[in-house]
C-alpha positions as a printed NumPy array, in Angstrom:
array([[ 70.075, 117.573, 102.59 ],
       [ 71.107, 114.558,  99.976],
       [ 73.42 , 117.054,  98.2  ],
       [ 75.269, 118.065, 100.863],
       [ 76.285, 115.04 , 102.247],
       [ 77.374, 114.467,  98.878],
       [ 79.96 , 117.239,  99.073],
       [ 80.988, 116.734, 101.654],
       [ 82.013, 113.022, 101.2  ],
       [ 83.906, 114.017,  97.872],
       [ 85.974, 116.819, 100.23 ],
       [ 86.871, 114.416, 102.719],
       [ 87.012, 111.251, 100.261],
       [ 88.904, 112.894,  97.402],
       [ 91.676, 114.333, 100.668],
       [ 91.68 , 110.268, 102.195],
       [ 91.999, 109.189,  98.646],
       [ 94.894, 111.798,  98.057],
       [ 96.892, 110.753, 101.68 ],
       [ 96.167, 107.171, 100.171],
       [ 97.509, 107.682,  96.967],
       [100.9  , 109.421,  98.728],
       [100.768, 106.799, 102.05 ],
       [101.304, 104.013,  99.392],
       [103.628, 106.114,  97.017],
       [106.149, 106.328,  99.87 ],
       [105.089, 102.572, 101.163],
       [106.668, 100.919,  97.972],
       [109.676, 103.559,  97.633],
       [110.275, 101.71 , 100.935],
       [110.587, 105.94 , 102.629],
       [112.574, 105.376, 106.005],
       [109.763, 106.929, 108.136],
       [107.072, 104.345, 106.723],
       [109.96 , 101.93 , 107.067],
       [110.466, 102.765, 110.574],
       [107.121, 103.197, 111.367],
       [106.677,  99.76 , 110.082],
       [109.35 ,  97.792, 111.918],
       [108.039,  99.337, 115.363],
       [104.998,  97.15 , 115.293],
       [106.828,  94.438, 113.677],
       [105.005,  94.705, 110.174],
       [107.352,  92.626, 107.754],
       [109.101,  94.371, 104.642],
       [107.255,  91.465, 102.518],
       [104.317,  93.092, 103.785],
       [104.89 ,  96.984, 101.839],
       [103.765,  96.389,  98.777],
       [100.358,  94.154, 100.034],
       [100.207,  97.672, 102.563],
       [100.541,  99.214,  99.268],
       [ 98.148,  97.897,  97.43 ],
       [ 95.176,  97.751,  99.253],
       [ 95.41 , 102.43 , 100.183],
       [ 96.41 , 102.632,  96.76 ],
       [ 93.417,  99.891,  95.457],
       [ 91.485, 102.232,  98.803],
       [ 92.123, 106.15 ,  96.887],
       [ 90.638, 104.309,  93.467],
       [ 87.713, 102.997,  95.457],
       [ 87.561, 106.991,  97.673],
       [ 86.556, 108.246,  94.041],
       [ 85.597, 105.971,  91.652],
       [ 82.299, 106.189,  94.894],
       [ 81.768, 109.949,  93.881],
       [ 79.848, 107.903,  90.725],
       [ 79.367, 104.505,  91.548],
       [ 77.881, 104.489,  95.394],
       [ 78.329, 100.661,  95.893],
       [ 82.331, 101.336,  96.005],
       [ 81.975, 104.125,  97.227],
       [ 80.822, 101.887, 100.079],
       [ 82.385,  99.515, 100.202],
       [ 86.318, 101.708, 100.093],
       [ 86.121, 103.459, 102.507],
       [ 84.959,  99.827, 104.636],
       [ 87.78 ,  98.734, 102.946],
       [ 89.87 , 102.037, 104.273],
       [ 88.809, 101.92 , 107.859],
       [ 89.184,  98.486, 108.907],
       [ 92.343,  98.99 , 106.809],
       [ 93.431, 102.214, 110.22 ],
       [ 91.557, 100.062, 112.739],
       [ 94.527,  96.652, 111.829],
       [ 96.831,  99.14 , 112.376],
       [ 95.63 , 101.787, 115.56 ],
       [ 96.182,  97.589, 116.478],
       [ 99.234,  96.936, 115.478],
       [100.074, 100.019, 116.932],
       [ 98.426,  99.141, 120.803],
       [ 99.629,  95.212, 120.461],
       [103.654,  96.294, 120.515],
       [102.782,  99.063, 122.912],
       [103.753, 101.137, 120.288],
       [101.54 , 104.704, 121.601],
       [102.441, 106.451, 118.731],
       [ 99.245, 106.313, 117.407],
       [ 97.469, 109.266, 116.285],
       [ 97.32 , 108.888, 112.378],
       [ 96.107, 106.298, 112.778],
       [ 93.574, 106.777, 115.172],
       [ 92.406, 109.762, 112.828],
       [ 92.382, 107.624, 109.408],
       [ 90.518, 105.853, 110.835],
       [ 88.182, 108.383, 112.252],
       [ 88.335, 110.013, 108.906],
       [ 87.447, 106.68 , 107.314],
       [ 84.401, 106.227, 109.034],
       [ 83.511, 110.249, 108.316],
       [ 83.636, 109.31 , 104.578],
       [ 82.305, 105.723, 104.576],
       [ 79.237, 107.523, 106.919],
       [ 78.511, 110.396, 104.865],
       [ 78.945, 108.197, 101.333],
       [ 75.879, 105.905, 103.032],
       [ 74.041, 109.061, 103.92 ],
       [ 74.902, 110.587, 100.082]])
């Protein structure tokens, strides 16, 4: 059972890490769509590098968590909280196009549960 949970974490964690790495890259490059979405939820431009760094750190932590369980758990907690914050930001701005943030919240929570169980 434990090995199958680890494999599940590896798949979910690595896919989530790839998504986070791409998002961090696009955020640092100030991709038009990313910037428009951030402006829609009233995130100041000055926050973009910091948010990109959080995404990159989450990606690194999820992958490192394959070898260091506490790091994987901490990264999954951080990523889950990050996307809960994103959902809240969308709701506060009355922007109900929050499916990507909501789905990533659930995927991050799944990665957390899988890493704890592995």
